[in-house]
Amino acid sequence: MTRQRRNSNTFDDLFTDYCLTKSELSDLMGVSRDSVVRWSKLAFYFIPAFRDSYPKLSDGSYDNEAPLNPYQCWIISRISRDFAKLRLADRVKMSIKNYPQNYSKYTYQNAQRELTKIGA
C-alpha cells in the first residue's frame, strides 16, 4: 500500500509498504529522479540509519543502487519537505545535524503507528 502525495508541494510524510526504485519514488512524489538521487546522496552521508538500511555487497560496501525500503522512502519525503522550506542544501544539512531525531527509525516507527491508528 502506498499513500501518494497530492502534489510536490504537500508537506506530508510518505509511507509505503514496499521498496521503491528511485524512479518509482520520483514518479510518486512528482519530482525529478535527479532530485531523489541528490536527496538520497545527502541522506546517505548525513543519516547513518538511512545508509545502514542499504544491503551490503560482498566487498562490504553499500548497494546504493538497490530499491529504497519504506524507511528510506520516508526519509526522502522528509528531505524533500525540508528543501521546500529551507531552500538551500547547507540549511538542510544543518537541520539534519541539529535535529537527528527527526530522521530516526524510532520517529519513523512512531509516525507509522500513528498513521495506522488513524486508518483503523
Coordinates of C-alpha atoms in Angstrom, one line a residue:
M1 CA 0.0 0.0 0.0
T2 CA 1.3 3.5 -0.8
R3 CA -0.1 6.8 0.2
Q4 CA 0.6 9.2 -2.6
R5 CA 1.2 12.9 -2.2
R6 CA -1.4 15.1 -3.7
N7 CA 1.4 17.2 -5.3
S8 CA 5.1 18.0 -4.8
N9 CA 4.1 21.0 -2.6
T10 CA 2.5 18.8 0.0
F11 CA 4.3 18.6 3.3
D12 CA 3.0 15.1 4.3
D13 CA 5.3 12.3 5.1
L14 CA 5.3 9.4 2.6
F15 CA 4.7 5.9 3.9
T16 CA 5.0 2.8 1.7
D17 CA 4.6 -0.9 2.4
Y18 CA 7.2 -2.0 -0.1
C19 CA 10.5 -1.0 -1.6
L20 CA 10.6 1.5 -4.5
T21 CA 13.3 2.4 -7.0
K22 CA 14.4 6.0 -7.1
S23 CA 12.5 6.3 -10.4
E24 CA 9.3 5.0 -8.9
L25 CA 9.6 7.2 -5.9
S26 CA 10.2 10.3 -8.1
D27 CA 7.0 9.5 -10.0
L28 CA 5.1 9.0 -6.8
M29 CA 6.4 12.3 -5.3
G30 CA 6.0 14.3 -8.5
V31 CA 9.7 15.3 -8.6
S32 CA 12.6 14.6 -10.9
R33 CA 14.6 11.4 -10.5
D34 CA 17.7 13.7 -10.2
S35 CA 16.2 15.3 -7.1
V36 CA 15.6 11.9 -5.5
V37 CA 19.1 10.8 -6.3
R38 CA 20.5 14.1 -4.8
W39 CA 18.4 13.7 -1.7
S40 CA 19.4 10.1 -1.3
K41 CA 23.1 11.0 -1.5
L42 CA 22.6 13.7 1.1
A43 CA 20.8 11.2 3.4
F44 CA 23.5 8.5 2.7
Y45 CA 26.2 10.8 4.1
F46 CA 24.3 12.5 6.9
I47 CA 21.9 9.9 8.2
P48 CA 23.6 6.7 9.4
A49 CA 20.3 4.7 9.7
F50 CA 19.5 5.6 6.1
R51 CA 22.9 4.4 4.9
D52 CA 22.8 1.2 7.1
S53 CA 19.4 0.4 5.5
Y54 CA 21.0 -0.4 2.2
P55 CA 22.0 -4.1 1.6
K56 CA 25.7 -4.7 1.6
L57 CA 27.7 -6.1 -1.3
S58 CA 30.2 -8.9 -1.0
D59 CA 33.1 -6.4 -0.6
G60 CA 31.3 -4.8 2.4
S61 CA 30.3 -1.6 0.6
Y62 CA 26.7 -0.4 0.4
D63 CA 24.5 -1.3 -2.6
N64 CA 23.1 2.2 -3.0
E65 CA 21.6 1.2 -6.4
A66 CA 19.1 -1.1 -4.6
P67 CA 15.5 0.0 -4.3
L68 CA 14.7 2.1 -1.3
N69 CA 12.9 0.5 1.6
P70 CA 9.9 2.1 3.3
Y71 CA 12.0 3.9 5.9
Q72 CA 14.3 5.3 3.2
C73 CA 11.4 6.5 1.2
W74 CA 10.1 8.2 4.3
I75 CA 13.5 9.9 4.8
I76 CA 13.5 11.1 1.2
S77 CA 10.0 12.6 1.7
R78 CA 11.2 14.4 4.8
I79 CA 14.3 15.8 3.0
S80 CA 12.0 16.9 0.2
R81 CA 9.9 18.8 2.7
D82 CA 13.0 20.4 4.2
F83 CA 14.2 21.6 0.9
A84 CA 10.8 23.1 0.2
K85 CA 11.0 25.1 3.4
L86 CA 14.8 25.7 3.8
R87 CA 15.7 26.1 0.1
L88 CA 19.5 25.5 0.4
A89 CA 21.4 22.3 0.8
D90 CA 23.6 23.7 3.6
R91 CA 20.5 24.6 5.6
V92 CA 19.0 21.1 5.1
K93 CA 22.4 19.6 6.2
M94 CA 22.4 21.7 9.3
S95 CA 18.8 20.7 10.1
I96 CA 19.8 17.0 9.8
K97 CA 22.8 17.6 12.1
N98 CA 20.9 19.7 14.6
Y99 CA 17.7 17.5 14.7
P100 CA 18.8 13.9 14.0
Q101 CA 15.7 12.7 15.9
N102 CA 13.6 13.9 13.0
Y103 CA 15.2 11.3 10.8
S104 CA 15.5 8.4 13.2
K105 CA 13.9 5.0 12.8
Y106 CA 12.3 5.5 16.1
T107 CA 10.5 8.6 14.8
Y108 CA 9.6 6.8 11.6
Q109 CA 8.1 3.9 13.6
N110 CA 6.1 6.2 15.8
A111 CA 4.7 8.1 12.9
Q112 CA 3.8 4.9 11.2
R113 CA 2.0 3.7 14.3
E114 CA 0.0 7.0 14.4
L115 CA -0.9 6.6 10.8
T116 CA -2.2 3.1 11.5
K117 CA -4.3 4.4 14.4
I118 CA -5.9 7.0 12.1
G119 CA -6.6 4.4 9.4
A120 CA -8.2 2.0 11.9

